[in-house]
Coordinates of C-alpha atoms in Angstrom, one line a residue:
X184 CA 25.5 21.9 -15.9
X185 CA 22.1 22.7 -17.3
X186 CA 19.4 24.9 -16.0
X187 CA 17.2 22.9 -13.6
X188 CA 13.3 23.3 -12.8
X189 CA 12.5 22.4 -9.2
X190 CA 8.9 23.5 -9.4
X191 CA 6.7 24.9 -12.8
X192 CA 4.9 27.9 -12.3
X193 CA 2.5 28.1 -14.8
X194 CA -0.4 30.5 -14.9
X195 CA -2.3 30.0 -17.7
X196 CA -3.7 26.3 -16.3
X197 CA -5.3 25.7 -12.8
X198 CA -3.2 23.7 -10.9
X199 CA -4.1 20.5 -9.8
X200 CA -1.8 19.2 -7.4
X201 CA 2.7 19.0 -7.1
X202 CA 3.8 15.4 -6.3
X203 CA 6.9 14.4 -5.6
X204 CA 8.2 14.8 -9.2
X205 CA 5.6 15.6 -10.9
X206 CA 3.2 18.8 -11.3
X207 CA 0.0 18.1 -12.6
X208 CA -2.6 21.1 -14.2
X209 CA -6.3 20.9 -15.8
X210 CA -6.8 21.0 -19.3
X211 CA -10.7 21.4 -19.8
X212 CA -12.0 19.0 -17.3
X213 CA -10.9 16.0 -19.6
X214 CA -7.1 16.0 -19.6
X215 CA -4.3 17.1 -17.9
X216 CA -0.7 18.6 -18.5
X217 CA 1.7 16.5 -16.6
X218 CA 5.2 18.8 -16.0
X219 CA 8.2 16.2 -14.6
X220 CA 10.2 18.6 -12.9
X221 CA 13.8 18.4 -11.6
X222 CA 12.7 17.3 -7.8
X223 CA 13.9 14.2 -6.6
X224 CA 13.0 12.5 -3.2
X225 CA 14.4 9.7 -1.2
X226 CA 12.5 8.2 2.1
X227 CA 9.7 9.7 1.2
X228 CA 11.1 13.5 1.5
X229 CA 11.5 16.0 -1.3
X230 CA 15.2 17.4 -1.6
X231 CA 15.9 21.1 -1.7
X232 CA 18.4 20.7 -4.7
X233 CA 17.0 19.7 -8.2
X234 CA 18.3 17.4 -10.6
X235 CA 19.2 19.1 -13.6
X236 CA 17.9 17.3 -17.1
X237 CA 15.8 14.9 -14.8
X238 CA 12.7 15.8 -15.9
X239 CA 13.4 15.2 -19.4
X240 CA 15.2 12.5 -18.9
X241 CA 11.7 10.6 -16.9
X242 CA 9.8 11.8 -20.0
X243 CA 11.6 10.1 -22.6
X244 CA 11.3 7.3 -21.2
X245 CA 8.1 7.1 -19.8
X246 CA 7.3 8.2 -23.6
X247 CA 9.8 4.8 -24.9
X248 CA 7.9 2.8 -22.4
X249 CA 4.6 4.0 -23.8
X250 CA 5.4 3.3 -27.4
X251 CA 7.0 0.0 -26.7
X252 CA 4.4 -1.3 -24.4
X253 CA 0.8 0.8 -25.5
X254 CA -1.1 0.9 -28.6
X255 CA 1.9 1.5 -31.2
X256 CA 3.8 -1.2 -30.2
X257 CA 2.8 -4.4 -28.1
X258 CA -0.8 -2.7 -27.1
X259 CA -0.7 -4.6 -23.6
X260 CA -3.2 -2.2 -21.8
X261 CA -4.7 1.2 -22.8
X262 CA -2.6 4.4 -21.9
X263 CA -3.5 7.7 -20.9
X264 CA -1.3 9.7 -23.5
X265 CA -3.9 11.9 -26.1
X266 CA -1.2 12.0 -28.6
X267 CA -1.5 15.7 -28.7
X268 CA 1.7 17.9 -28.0
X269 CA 2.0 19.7 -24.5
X270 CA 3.4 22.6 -25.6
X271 CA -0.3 23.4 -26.9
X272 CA -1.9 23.8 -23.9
X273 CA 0.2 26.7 -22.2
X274 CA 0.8 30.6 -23.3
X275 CA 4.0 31.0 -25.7
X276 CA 5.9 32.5 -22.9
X277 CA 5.4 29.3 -20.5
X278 CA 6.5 26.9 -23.6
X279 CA 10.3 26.8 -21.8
X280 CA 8.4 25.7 -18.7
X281 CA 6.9 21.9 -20.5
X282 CA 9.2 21.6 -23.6
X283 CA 10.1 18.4 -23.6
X284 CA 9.4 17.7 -20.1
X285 CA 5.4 16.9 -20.2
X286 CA 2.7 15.3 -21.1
X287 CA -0.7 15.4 -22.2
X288 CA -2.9 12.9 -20.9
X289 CA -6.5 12.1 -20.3
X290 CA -8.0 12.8 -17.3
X291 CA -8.9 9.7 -15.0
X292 CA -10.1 8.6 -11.9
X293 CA -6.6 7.1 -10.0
X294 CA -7.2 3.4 -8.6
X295 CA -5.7 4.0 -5.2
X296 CA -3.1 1.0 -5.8
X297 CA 0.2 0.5 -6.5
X298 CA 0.4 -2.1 -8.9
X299 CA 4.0 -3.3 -8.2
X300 CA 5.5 -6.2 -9.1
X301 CA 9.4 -8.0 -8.4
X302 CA 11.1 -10.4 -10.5
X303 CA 14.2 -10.0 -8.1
X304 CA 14.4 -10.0 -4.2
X305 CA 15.4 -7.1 -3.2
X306 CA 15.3 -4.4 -0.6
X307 CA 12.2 -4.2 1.4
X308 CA 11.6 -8.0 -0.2
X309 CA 14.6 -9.3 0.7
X310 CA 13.9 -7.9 4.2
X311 CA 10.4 -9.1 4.2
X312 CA 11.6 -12.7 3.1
X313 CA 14.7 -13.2 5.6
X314 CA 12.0 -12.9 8.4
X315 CA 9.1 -15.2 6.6
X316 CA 10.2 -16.3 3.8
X317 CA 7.2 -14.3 2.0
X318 CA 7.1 -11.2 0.5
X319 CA 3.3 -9.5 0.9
X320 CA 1.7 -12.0 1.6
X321 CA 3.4 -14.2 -1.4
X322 CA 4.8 -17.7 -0.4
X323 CA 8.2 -18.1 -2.0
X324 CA 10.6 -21.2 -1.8
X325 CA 13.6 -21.3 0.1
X326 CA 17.2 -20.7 0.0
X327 CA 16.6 -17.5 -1.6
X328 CA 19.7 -15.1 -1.2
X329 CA 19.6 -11.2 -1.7
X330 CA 19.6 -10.0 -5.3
X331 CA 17.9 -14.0 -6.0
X332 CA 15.8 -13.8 -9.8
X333 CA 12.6 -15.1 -8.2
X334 CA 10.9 -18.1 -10.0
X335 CA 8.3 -16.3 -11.9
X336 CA 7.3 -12.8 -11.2
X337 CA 5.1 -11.9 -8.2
X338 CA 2.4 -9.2 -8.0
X339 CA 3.0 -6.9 -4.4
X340 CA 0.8 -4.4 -4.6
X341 CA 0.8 -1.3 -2.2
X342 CA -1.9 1.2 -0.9
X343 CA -0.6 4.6 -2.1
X344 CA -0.3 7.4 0.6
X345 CA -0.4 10.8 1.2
X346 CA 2.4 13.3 0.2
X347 CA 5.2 12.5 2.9
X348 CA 3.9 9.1 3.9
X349 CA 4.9 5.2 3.1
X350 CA 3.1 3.6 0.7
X351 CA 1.9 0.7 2.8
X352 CA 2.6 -3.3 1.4
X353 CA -1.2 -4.8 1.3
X354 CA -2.4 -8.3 -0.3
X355 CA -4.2 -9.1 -3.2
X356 CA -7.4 -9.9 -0.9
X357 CA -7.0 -6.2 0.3
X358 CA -6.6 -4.7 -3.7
X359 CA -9.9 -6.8 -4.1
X360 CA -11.7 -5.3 -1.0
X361 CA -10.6 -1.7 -2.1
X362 CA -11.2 -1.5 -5.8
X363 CA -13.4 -5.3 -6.9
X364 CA -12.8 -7.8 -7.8
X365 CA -12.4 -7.5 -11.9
X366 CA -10.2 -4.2 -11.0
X367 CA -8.4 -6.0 -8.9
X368 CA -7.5 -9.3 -11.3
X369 CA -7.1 -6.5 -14.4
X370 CA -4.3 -4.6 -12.6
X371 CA -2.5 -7.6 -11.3
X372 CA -2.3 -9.2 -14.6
X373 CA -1.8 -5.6 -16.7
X374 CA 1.1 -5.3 -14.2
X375 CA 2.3 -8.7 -14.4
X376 CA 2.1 -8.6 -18.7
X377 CA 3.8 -5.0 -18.4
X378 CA 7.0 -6.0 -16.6
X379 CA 7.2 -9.3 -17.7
X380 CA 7.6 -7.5 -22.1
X381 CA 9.7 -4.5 -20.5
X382 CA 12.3 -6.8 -18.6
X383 CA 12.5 -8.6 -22.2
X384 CA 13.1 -5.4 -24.0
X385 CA 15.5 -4.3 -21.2
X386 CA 18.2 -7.5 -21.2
X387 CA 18.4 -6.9 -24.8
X388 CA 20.1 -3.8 -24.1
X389 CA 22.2 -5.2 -21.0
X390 CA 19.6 -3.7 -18.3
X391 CA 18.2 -5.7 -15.3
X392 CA 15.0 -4.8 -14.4
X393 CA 14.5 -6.2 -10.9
X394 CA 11.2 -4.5 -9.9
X395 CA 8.7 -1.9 -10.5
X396 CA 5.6 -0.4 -9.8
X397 CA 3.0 0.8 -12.3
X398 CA -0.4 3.4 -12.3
X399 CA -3.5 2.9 -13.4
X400 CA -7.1 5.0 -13.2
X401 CA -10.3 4.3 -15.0
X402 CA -12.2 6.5 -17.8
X403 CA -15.1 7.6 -18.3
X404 CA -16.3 4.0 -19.5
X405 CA -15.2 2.4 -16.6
X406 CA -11.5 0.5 -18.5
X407 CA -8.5 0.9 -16.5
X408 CA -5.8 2.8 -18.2
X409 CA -2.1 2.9 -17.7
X410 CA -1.4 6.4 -16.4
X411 CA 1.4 8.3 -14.6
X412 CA 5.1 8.1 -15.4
X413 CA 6.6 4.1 -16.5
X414 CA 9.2 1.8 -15.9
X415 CA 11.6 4.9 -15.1
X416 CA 14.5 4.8 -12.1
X417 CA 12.1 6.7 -10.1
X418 CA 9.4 3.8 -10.4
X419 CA 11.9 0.7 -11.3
X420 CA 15.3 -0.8 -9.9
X421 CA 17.6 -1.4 -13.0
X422 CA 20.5 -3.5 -12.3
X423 CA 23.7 -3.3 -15.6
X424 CA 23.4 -6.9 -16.1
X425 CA 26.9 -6.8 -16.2
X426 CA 27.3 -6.2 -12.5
X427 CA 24.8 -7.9 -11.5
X428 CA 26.5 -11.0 -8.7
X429 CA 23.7 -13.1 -6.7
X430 CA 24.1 -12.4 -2.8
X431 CA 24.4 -8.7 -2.9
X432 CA 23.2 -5.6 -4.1
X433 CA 24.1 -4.7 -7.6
X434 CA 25.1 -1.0 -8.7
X435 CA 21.9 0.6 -9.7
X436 CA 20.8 2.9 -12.3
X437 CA 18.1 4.7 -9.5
X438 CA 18.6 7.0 -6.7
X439 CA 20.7 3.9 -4.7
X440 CA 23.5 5.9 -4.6
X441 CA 21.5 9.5 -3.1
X442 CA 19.9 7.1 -0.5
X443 CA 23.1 5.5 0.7
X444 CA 24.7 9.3 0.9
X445 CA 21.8 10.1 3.2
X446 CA 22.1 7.1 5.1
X447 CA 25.4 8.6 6.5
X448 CA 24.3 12.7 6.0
X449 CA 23.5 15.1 8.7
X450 CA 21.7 18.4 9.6
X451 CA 22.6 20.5 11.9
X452 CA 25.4 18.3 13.3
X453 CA 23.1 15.2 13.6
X454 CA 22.4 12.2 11.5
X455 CA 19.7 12.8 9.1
X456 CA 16.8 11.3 10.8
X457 CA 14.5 11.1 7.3
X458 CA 12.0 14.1 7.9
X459 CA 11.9 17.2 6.1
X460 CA 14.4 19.4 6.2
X461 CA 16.2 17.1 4.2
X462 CA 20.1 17.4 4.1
X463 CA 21.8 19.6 1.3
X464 CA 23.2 17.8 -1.6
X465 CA 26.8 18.6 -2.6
X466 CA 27.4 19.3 -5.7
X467 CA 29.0 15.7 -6.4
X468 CA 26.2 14.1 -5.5
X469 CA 23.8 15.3 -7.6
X470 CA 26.4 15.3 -10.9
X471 CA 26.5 11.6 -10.2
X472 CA 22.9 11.4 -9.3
X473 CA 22.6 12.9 -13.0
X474 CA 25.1 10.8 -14.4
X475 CA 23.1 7.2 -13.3
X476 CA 19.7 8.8 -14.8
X477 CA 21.6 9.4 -17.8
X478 CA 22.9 6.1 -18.3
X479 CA 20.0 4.4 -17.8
X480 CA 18.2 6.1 -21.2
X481 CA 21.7 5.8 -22.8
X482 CA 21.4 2.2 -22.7
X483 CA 17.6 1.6 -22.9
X484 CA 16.8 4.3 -25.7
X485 CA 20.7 5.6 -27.4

């Protein structure tokens, strides 16, 4: 197994702030090094163990998704990659640290929204629609089953949270309150363009993208900017399309299969009741953990 990084210590750059995943540092006071680490997290909770090659793995594709989707490729929206290589903003010695794990990006001013948007119904949707046969506020037509490829897709956004809390399902009308109305309509349809070319891209190579959520901030001229990681299993549900059988849920390429070991997991005796501490991951489930990360760039990217 290779040598994992659950959390960067670099010295040479301020640090910003640790997400989930991510660890993000100042370069100047107009960029920022972005270091994907090996954390993962399920219900909100960071686990103890890392995830080794994870990082890297999050990279290259964000990266793939970047080229594909930005300026080199289908130039749906501006991005927030400088084109300049990480490794050039840390000491020598820390180089190990970002190596093929970061990026460098231009520093923006996060738009407080989740831009996420489903082409499938599933999990909290398919909840959401069994009781009103909507899905944030969305109208959709019935007979629907779990796992059902939705007419067209819809925009759900969410308002992001703090560290350890839910990201809370809001309406469009709310996303316009929050950030305008032009903000508002740009992310939507950004959003809507994004995953709409991606899920193309994606059943070419046998890969069901059923949902997703995306990032954006504004510059310093006031344009919104893709930012963050994209259209990774941390972000996105892939399906194989292979597997994929209307009525139930599909084998996913995500962290499905760390969530439904923690659904049955314990501490100290008693079920896991989805605060930290979180339970400790045997060895098994993070090699297969691994193994459906791996698979997923396999497919996409060879």
């Amino acid at each position: 197994m290779t040598s994992a990084l659950h959390t960067s210590a670099l010295t040479s750059l301020p640090l910003l702030a640790r997400g989930k995943v991510r660890d993000n540092y100042a370069v100047g006071d107009d960029r920022i090094l972005m270091v994907a680490s090996d954390r993962i997290s399920a219900f909100d909770v960071i686990m103890g163990e890392p995830i080794p090659g994870k990082g890297e793995l999050l990279t290259k594709l964000s990266l793939f998704w970047f080229d594909q989707l930005g300026p080199k490729g289908l130039n749906i929206c501006p991005i927030h990659l400088t084109g300049e290589a990480p490794e050039s903003a840390v000491s020598p010695e820390e180089v190990p640290q970002v190596k093929g794990r970061s990026m460098l990006v231009q520093r923006l001013k996060p738009i407080p929204v989740e831009a996420v948007v489903r082409g499938y119904l599933a999990g909290s949707g398919w909840k959401e629609y069994q009781e009103s046969r909507s899905v944030c506020g969305v109208k959709l037509p019935e007979g629907l089953q779990n796992a059902s490829k939705l007419p067209e897709p819809i925009y759900t956004p969410a308002a992001k949270a703090e560290l350890g809390e839910h990201d809370e399902n809001i309406t469009y009308e709310q996303t316009v309150a929050m950030v305008g109305a032009d903000v508002a309509a740009q992310i939507r349809d950004y959003a809507i363009a994004l995953y709409k070319a991606a899920a193309e891209i994606a059943a070419k190579k046998g890969i069901i993208i059923a949902d997703t959520k995306f990032e954006f901030g504004l510059n310093a001229q006031g344009q919104v900017v893709l930012m963050d990681e994209v259209l990774t299993p941390d972000s996105s549900r892939y399906w194989p399309a292979e597997s994929y059988v209307v009525g139930q849920n599909p084998p996913s390429y995500d962290k499905q299969f760390l969530r439904d070991w923690l659904e049955t997991a314990k501490v100290n005796g008693q079920p896991w009741d989805k605060t930290p501490p979180a339970p400790r991951l045997p060895r098994e489930v993070i090699e297969k953990t691994a193994a459906k990360y791996q698979e997923a760039l396999t497919r996409l990217v060879g």
